[in-house]
PDB file of C-alpha atoms and ligand atoms in Angstrom:
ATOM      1  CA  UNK A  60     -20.591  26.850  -8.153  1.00  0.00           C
ATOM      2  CA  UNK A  61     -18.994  23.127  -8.207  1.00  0.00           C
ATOM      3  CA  UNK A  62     -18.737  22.456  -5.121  1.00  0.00           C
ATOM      4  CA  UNK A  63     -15.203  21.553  -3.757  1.00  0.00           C
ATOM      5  CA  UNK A  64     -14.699  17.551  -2.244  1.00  0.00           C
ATOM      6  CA  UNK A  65     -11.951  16.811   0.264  1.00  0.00           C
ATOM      7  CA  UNK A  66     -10.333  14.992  -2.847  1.00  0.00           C
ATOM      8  CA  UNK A  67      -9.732  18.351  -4.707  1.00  0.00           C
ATOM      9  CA  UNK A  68      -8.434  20.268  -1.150  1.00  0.00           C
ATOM     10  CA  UNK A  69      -6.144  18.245  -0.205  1.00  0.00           C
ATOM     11  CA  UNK A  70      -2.787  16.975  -2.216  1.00  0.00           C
ATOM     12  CA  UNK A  71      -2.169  13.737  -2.932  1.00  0.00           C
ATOM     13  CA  UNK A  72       0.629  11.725  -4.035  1.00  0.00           C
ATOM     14  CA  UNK A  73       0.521   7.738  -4.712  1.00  0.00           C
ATOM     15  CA  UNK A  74       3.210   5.221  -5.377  1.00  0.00           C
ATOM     16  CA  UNK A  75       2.010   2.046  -6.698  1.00  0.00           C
ATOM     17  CA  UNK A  76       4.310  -1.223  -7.532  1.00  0.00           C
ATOM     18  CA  UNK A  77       4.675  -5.018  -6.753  1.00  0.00           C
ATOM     19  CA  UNK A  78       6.149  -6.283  -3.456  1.00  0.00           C
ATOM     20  CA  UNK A  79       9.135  -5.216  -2.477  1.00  0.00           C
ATOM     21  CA  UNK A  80       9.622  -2.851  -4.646  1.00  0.00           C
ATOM     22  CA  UNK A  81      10.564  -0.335  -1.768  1.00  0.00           C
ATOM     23  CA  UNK A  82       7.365   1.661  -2.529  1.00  0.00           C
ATOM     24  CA  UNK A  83       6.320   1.279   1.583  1.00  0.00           C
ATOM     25  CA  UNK A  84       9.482   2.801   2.551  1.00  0.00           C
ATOM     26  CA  UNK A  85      10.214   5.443   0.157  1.00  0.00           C
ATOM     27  CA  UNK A  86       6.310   6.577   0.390  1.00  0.00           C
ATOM     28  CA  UNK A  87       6.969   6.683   4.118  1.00  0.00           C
ATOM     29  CA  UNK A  88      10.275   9.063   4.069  1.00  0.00           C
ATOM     30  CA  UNK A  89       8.130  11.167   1.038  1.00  0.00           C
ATOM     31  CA  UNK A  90       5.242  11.777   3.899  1.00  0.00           C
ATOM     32  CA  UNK A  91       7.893  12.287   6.326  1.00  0.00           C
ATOM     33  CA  UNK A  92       9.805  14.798   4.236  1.00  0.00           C
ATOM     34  CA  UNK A  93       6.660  16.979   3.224  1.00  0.00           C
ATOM     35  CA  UNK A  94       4.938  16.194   6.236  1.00  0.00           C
ATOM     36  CA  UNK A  95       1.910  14.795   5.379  1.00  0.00           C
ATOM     37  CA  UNK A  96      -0.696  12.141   6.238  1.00  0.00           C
ATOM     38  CA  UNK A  97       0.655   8.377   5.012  1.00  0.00           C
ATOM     39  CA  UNK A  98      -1.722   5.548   4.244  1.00  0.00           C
ATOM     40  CA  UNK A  99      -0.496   1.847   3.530  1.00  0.00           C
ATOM     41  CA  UNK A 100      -3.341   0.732   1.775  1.00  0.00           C
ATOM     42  CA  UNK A 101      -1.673  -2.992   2.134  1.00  0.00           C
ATOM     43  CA  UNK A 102      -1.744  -2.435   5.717  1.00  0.00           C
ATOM     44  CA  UNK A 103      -5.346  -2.065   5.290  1.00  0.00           C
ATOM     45  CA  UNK A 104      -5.900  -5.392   3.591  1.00  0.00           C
ATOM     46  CA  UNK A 105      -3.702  -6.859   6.201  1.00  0.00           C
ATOM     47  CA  UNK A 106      -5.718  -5.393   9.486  1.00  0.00           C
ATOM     48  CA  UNK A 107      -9.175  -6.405   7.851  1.00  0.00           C
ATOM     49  CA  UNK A 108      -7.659  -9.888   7.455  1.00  0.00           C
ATOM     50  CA  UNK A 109      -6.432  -9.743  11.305  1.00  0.00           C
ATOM     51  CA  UNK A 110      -9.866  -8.661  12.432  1.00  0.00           C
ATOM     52  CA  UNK A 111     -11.615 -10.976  10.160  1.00  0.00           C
ATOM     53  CA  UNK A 112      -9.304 -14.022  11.388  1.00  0.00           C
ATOM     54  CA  UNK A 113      -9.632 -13.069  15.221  1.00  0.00           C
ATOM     55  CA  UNK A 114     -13.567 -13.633  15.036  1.00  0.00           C
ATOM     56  CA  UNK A 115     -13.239 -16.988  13.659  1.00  0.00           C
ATOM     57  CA  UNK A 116     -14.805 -15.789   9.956  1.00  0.00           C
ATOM     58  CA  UNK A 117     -13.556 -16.785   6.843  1.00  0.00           C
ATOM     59  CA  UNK A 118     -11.709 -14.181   4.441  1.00  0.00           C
ATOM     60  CA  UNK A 119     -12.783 -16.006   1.702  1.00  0.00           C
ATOM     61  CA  UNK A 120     -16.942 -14.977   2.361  1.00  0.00           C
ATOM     62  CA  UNK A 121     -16.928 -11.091   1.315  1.00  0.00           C
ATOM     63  CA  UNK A 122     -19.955 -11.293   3.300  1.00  0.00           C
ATOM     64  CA  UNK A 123     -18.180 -12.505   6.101  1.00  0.00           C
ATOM     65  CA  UNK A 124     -15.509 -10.097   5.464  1.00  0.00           C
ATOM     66  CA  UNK A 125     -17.889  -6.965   4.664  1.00  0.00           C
ATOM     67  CA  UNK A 126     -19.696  -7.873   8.219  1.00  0.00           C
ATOM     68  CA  UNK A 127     -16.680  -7.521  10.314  1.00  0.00           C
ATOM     69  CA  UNK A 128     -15.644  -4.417   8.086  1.00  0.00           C
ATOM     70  CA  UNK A 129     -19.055  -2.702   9.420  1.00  0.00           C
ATOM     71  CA  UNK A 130     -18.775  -3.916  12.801  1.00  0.00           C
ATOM     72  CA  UNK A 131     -15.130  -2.511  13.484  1.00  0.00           C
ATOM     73  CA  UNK A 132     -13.383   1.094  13.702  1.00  0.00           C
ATOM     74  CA  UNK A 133     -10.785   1.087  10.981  1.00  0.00           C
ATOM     75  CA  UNK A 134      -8.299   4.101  10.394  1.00  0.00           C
ATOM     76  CA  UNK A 135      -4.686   4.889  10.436  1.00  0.00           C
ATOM     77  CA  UNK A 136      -2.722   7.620  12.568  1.00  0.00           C
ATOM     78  CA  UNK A 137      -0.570  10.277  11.449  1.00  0.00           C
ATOM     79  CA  UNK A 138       2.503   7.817  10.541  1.00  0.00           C
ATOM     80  CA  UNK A 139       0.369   5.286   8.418  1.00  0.00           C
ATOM     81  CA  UNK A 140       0.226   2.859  11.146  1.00  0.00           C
ATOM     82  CA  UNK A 141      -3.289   1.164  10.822  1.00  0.00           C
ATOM     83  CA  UNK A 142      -5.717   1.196  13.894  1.00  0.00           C
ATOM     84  CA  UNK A 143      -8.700  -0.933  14.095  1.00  0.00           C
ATOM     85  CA  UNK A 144     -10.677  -0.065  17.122  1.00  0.00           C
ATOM     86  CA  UNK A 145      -8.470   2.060  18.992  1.00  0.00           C
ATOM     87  CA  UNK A 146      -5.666  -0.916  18.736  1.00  0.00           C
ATOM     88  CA  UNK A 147      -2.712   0.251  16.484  1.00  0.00           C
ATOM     89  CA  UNK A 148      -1.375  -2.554  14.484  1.00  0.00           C
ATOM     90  CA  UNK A 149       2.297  -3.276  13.858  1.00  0.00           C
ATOM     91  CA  UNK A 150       3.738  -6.690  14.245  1.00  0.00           C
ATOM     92  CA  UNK A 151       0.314  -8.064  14.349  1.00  0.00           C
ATOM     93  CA  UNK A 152      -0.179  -7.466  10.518  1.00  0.00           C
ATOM     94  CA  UNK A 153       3.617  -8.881   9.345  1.00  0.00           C
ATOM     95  CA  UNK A 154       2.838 -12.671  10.403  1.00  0.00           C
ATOM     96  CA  UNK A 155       2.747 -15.647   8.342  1.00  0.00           C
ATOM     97  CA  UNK A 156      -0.387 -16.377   9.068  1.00  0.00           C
ATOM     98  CA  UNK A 157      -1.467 -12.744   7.814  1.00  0.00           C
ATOM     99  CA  UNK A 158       0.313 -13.384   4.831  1.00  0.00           C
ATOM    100  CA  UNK A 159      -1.309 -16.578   3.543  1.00  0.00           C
ATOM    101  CA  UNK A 160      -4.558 -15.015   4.480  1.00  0.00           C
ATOM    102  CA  UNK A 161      -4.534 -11.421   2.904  1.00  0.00           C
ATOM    103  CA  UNK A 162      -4.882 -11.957  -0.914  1.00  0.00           C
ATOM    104  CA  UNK A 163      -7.725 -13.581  -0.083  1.00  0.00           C
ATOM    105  CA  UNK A 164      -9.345 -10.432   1.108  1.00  0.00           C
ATOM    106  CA  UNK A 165      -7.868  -8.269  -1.360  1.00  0.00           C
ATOM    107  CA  UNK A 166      -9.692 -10.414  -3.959  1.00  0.00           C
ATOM    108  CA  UNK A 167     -13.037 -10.087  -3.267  1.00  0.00           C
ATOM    109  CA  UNK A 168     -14.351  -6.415  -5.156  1.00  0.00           C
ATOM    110  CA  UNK A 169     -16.574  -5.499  -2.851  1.00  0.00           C
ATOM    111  CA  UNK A 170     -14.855  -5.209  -0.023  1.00  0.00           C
ATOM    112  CA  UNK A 171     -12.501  -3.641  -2.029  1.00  0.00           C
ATOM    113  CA  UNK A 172     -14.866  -1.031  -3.026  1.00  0.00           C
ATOM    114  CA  UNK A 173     -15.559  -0.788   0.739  1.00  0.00           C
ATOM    115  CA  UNK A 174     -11.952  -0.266   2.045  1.00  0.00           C
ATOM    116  CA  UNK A 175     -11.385   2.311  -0.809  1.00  0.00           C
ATOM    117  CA  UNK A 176     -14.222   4.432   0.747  1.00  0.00           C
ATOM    118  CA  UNK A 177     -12.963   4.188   3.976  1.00  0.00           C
ATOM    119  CA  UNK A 178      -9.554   5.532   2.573  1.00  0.00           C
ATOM    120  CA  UNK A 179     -10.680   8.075   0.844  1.00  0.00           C
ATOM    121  CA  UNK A 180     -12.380   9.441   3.920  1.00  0.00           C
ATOM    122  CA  UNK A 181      -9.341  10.255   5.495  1.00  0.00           C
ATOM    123  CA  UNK A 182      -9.434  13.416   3.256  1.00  0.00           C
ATOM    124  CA  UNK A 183     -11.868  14.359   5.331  1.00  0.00           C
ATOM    125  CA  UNK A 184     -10.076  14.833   8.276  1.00  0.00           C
ATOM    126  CA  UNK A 185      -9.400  18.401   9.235  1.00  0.00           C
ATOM    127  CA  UNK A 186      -6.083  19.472   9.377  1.00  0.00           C
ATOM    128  CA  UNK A 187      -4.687  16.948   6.613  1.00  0.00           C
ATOM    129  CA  UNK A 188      -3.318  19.354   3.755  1.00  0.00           C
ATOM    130  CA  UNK A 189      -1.650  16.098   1.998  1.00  0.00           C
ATOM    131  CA  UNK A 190      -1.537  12.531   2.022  1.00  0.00           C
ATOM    132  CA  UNK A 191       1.336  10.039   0.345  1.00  0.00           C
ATOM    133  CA  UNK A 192      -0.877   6.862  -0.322  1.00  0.00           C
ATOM    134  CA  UNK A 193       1.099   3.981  -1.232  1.00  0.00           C
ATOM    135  CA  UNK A 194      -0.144   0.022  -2.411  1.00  0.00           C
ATOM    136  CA  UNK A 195      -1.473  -1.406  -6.102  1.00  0.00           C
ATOM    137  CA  UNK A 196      -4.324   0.708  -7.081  1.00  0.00           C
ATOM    138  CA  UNK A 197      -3.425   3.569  -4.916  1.00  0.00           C
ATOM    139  CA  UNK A 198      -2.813   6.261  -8.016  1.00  0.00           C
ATOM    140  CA  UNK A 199      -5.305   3.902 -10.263  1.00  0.00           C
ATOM    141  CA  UNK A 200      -8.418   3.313  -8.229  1.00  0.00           C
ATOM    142  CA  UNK A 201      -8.216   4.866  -4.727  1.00  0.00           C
ATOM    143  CA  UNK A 202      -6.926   8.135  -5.499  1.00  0.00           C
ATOM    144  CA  UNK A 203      -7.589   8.213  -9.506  1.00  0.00           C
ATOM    145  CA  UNK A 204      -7.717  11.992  -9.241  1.00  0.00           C
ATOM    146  CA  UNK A 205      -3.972  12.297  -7.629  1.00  0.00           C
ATOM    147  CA  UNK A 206      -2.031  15.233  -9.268  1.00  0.00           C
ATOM    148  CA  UNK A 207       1.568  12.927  -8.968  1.00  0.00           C
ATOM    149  CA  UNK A 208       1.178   9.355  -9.493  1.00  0.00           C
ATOM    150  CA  UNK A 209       4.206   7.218  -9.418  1.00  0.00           C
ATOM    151  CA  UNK A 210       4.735   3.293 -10.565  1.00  0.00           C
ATOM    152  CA  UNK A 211       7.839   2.065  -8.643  1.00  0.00           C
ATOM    153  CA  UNK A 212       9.686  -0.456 -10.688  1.00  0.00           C
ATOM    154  CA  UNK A 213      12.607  -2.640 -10.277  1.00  0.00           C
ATOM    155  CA  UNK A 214      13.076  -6.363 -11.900  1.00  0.00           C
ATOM    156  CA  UNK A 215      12.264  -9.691 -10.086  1.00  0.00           C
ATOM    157  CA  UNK A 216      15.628 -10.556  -9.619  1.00  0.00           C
ATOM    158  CA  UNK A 217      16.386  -7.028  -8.110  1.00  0.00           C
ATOM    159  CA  UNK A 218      13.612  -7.567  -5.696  1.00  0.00           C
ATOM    160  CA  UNK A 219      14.192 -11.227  -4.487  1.00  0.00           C
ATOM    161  CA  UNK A 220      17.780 -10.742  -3.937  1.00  0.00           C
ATOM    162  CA  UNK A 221      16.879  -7.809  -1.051  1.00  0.00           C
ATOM    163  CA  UNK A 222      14.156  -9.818   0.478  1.00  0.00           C
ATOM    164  CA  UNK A 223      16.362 -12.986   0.763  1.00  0.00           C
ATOM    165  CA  UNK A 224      19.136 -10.558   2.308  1.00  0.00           C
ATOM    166  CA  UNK A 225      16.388  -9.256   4.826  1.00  0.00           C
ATOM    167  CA  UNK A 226      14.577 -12.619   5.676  1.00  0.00           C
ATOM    168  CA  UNK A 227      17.772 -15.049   6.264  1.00  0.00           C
ATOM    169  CA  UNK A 228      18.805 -12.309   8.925  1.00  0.00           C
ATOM    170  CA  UNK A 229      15.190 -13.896  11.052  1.00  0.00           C
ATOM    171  CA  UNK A 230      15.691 -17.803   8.887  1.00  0.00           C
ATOM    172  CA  UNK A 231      19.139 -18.613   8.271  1.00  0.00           C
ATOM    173  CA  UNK A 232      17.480 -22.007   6.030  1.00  0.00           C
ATOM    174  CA  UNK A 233      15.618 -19.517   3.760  1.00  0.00           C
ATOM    175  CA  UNK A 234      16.856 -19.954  -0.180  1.00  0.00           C
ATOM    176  CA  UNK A 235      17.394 -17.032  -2.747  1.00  0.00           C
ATOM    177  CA  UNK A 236      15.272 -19.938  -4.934  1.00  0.00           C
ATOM    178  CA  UNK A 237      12.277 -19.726  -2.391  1.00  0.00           C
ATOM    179  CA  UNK A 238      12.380 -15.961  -1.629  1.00  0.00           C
ATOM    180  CA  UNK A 239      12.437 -15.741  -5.839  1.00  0.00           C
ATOM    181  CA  UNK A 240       9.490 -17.987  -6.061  1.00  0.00           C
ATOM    182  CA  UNK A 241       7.112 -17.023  -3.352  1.00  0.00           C
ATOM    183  CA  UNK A 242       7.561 -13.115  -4.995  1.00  0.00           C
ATOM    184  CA  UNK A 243       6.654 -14.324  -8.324  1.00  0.00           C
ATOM    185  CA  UNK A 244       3.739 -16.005  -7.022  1.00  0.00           C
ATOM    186  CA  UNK A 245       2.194 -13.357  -5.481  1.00  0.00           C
ATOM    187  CA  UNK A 246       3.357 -10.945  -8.537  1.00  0.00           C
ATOM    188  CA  UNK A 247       1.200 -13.507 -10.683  1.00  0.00           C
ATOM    189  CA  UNK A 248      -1.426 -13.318  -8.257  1.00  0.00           C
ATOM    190  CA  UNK A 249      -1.791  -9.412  -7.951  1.00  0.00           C
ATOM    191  CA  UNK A 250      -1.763  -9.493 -11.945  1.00  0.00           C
ATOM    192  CA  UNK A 251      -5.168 -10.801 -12.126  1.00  0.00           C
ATOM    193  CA  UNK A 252      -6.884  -8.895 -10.012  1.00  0.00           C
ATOM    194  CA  UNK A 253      -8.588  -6.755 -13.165  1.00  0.00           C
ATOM    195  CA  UNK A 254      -8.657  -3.241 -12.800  1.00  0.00           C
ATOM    196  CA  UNK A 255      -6.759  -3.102  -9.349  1.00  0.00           C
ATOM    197  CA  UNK A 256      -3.797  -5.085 -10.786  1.00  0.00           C
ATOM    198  CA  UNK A 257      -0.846  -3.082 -10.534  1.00  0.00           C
ATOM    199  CA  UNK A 258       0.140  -0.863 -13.644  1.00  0.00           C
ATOM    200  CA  UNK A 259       1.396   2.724 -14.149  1.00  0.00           C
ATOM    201  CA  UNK A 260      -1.488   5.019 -15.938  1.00  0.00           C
ATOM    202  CA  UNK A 261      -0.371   7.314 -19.025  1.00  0.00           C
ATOM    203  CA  UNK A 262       0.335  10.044 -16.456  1.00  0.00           C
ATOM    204  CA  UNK A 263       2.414   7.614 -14.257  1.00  0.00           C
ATOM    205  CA  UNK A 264       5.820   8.917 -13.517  1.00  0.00           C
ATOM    206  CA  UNK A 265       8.038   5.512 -13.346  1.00  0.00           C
ATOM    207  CA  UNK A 266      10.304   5.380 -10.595  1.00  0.00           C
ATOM    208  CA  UNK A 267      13.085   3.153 -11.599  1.00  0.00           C
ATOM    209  CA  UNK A 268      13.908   2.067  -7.844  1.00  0.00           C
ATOM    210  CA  UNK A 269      16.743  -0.639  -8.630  1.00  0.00           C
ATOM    211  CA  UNK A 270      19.892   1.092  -8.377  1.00  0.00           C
ATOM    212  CA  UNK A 271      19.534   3.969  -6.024  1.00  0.00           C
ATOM    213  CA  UNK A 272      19.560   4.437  -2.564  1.00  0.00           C
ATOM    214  CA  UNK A 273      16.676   5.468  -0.930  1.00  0.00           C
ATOM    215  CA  UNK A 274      17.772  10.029  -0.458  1.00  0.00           C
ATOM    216  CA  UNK A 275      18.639   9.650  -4.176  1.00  0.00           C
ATOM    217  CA  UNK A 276      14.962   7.741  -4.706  1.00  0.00           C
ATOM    218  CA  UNK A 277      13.606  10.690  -2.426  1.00  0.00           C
ATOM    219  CA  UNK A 278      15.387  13.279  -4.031  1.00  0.00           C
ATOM    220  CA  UNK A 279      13.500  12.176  -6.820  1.00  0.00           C
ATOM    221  CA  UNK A 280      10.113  12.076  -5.716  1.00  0.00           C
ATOM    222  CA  UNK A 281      10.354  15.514  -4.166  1.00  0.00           C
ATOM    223  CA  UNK A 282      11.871  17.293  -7.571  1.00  0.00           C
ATOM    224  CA  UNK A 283       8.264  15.463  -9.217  1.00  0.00           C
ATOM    225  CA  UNK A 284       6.480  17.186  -6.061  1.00  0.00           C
ATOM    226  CA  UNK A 285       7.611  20.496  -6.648  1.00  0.00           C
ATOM    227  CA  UNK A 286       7.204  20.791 -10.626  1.00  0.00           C
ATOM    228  CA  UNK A 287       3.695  19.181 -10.282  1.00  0.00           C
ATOM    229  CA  UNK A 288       2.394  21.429  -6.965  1.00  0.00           C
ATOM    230  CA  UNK A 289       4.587  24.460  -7.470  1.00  0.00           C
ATOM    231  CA  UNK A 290       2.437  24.481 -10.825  1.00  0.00           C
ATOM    232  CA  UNK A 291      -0.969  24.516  -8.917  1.00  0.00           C
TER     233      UNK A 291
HETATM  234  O1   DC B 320       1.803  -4.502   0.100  1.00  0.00           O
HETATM  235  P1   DC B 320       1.341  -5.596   1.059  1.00  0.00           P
HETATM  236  O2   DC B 320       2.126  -6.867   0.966  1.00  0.00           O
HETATM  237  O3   DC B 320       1.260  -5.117   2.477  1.00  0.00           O
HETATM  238  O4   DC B 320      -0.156  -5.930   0.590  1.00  0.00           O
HETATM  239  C1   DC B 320      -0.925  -6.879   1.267  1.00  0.00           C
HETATM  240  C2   DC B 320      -1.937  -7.491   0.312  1.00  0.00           C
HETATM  241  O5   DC B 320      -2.925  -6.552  -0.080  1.00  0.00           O
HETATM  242  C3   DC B 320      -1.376  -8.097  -0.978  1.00  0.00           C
HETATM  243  O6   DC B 320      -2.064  -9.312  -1.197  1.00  0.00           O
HETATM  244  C4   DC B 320      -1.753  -7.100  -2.049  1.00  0.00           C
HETATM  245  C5   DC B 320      -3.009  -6.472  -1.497  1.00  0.00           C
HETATM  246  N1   DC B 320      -3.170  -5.066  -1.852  1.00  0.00           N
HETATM  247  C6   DC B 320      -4.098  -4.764  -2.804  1.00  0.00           C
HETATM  248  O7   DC B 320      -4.720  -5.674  -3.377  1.00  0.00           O
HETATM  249  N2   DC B 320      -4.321  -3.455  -3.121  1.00  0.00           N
HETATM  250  C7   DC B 320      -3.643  -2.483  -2.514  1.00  0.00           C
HETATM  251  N3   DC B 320      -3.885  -1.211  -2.836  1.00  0.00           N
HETATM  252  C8   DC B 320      -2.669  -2.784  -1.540  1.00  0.00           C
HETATM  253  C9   DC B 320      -2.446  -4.112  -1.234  1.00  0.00           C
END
């Protein structure tokens, strides 16, 4: 008898899509709403980077990287938050300096295999009976078995215009021109990352997130939940 993985027990649902799309938040309320385990996989990327940067190693040597990835605790608690050696990790992984450091990390495959592994293990943990895993490879790579995969999509423009509205409330200088830029940059910059570029798969459901609010988005999400898991 085949015998049965963690992977096929418990449910999973992923929402990929480029930043700010609004996949963090509406993956969030999804886990919320079903109550199930969250992961942030970008959260991940960022707490390696913080742990990598506060022992004075350089994220851009994936040996350096894949050393302080086997020398620290790395997991997330029940709300997605991540926690690297018993220290759960908010603000710490939103900085500037986190920011400019991060796609470094994320670039090197390796450690991207690495992480992946350490994601999927959270399966494993007893008492999970479904996770909502959210990032850029979430439904492609980390969970490629995922009965509900969902590419979040809303236009540059879209996506710049909220982000300017959120960042001038902490930098009243900030431009609509900058915010616009610095998104495209890192759009461009997730698009070559091969295989774990963003990109719906032919079973994607596409989650047009520009014009909604985020119950109606939800609303959504959970009508795709029941007709895929009801059908289990
Ligand atoms: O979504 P975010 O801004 O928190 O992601 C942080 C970084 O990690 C960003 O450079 C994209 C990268 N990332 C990735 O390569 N793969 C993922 N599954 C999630 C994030």
């Amino acid at each position: 008898m085949a015998q049965v993985t963690p992977l096929d027990r418990v449910a999973v649902i992923t929402l990929d899509g480029l930043s700010g799309s609004g996949k963090s938040t509406l993956a969030k309320q999804l886990a919320v709403a079903l109550n199930w385990s969250y992961i942030d996989s970008g959260a991940w990327y960022r707490a390696l980077t913080w742990a990598v940067l506060q022992n004075g190693l350089a994220v851009d040597d994936s040996t350096q990287v894949l050393q302080v990835l086997s020398q620290i605790e790395l997991t997330s608690d029940s709300d997605g938050m991540v926690v690297v050696d018993k220290q759960s990790l908010r603000d710490e992984l939103r900085t500037q300096l986190i920011d400019k450091n991060v796609s470094a990390v994320a670039d090197h495959f390796d450690v991207r295999d690495a992480l992946n592994e350490k994601m999927r293990g959270l399966l494993a943990i007893e008492n999970v009976k479904g996770v909502v895993a959210d990032g850029r490879d979430a439904g492609t790579i980390i969970f490629a078995n995922a009965p509900l995969k969902v590419f979040v999509e809303v236009p540059l423009e879209v996506r710049a215009q909220r982000r300017f509205e959120q960042q001038r409330k902490l930098d009243s200088d900030v431009t609509l021109t900058q915010v616009q830029h610095a998104l495209s940059q890192r759009d461009s910059h997730d698009a070559h990352r091969g295989s774990a570029a963003p990109h719906p798969t032919d079973e994607s459901y596409i989650l047009d997130n520009s014009n909604q609010s985020v119950e109606q988005a939800v609303g959504r999400l959970l009508t795709w939940h029941q007709q895929i898991f009801a059908a289990k």
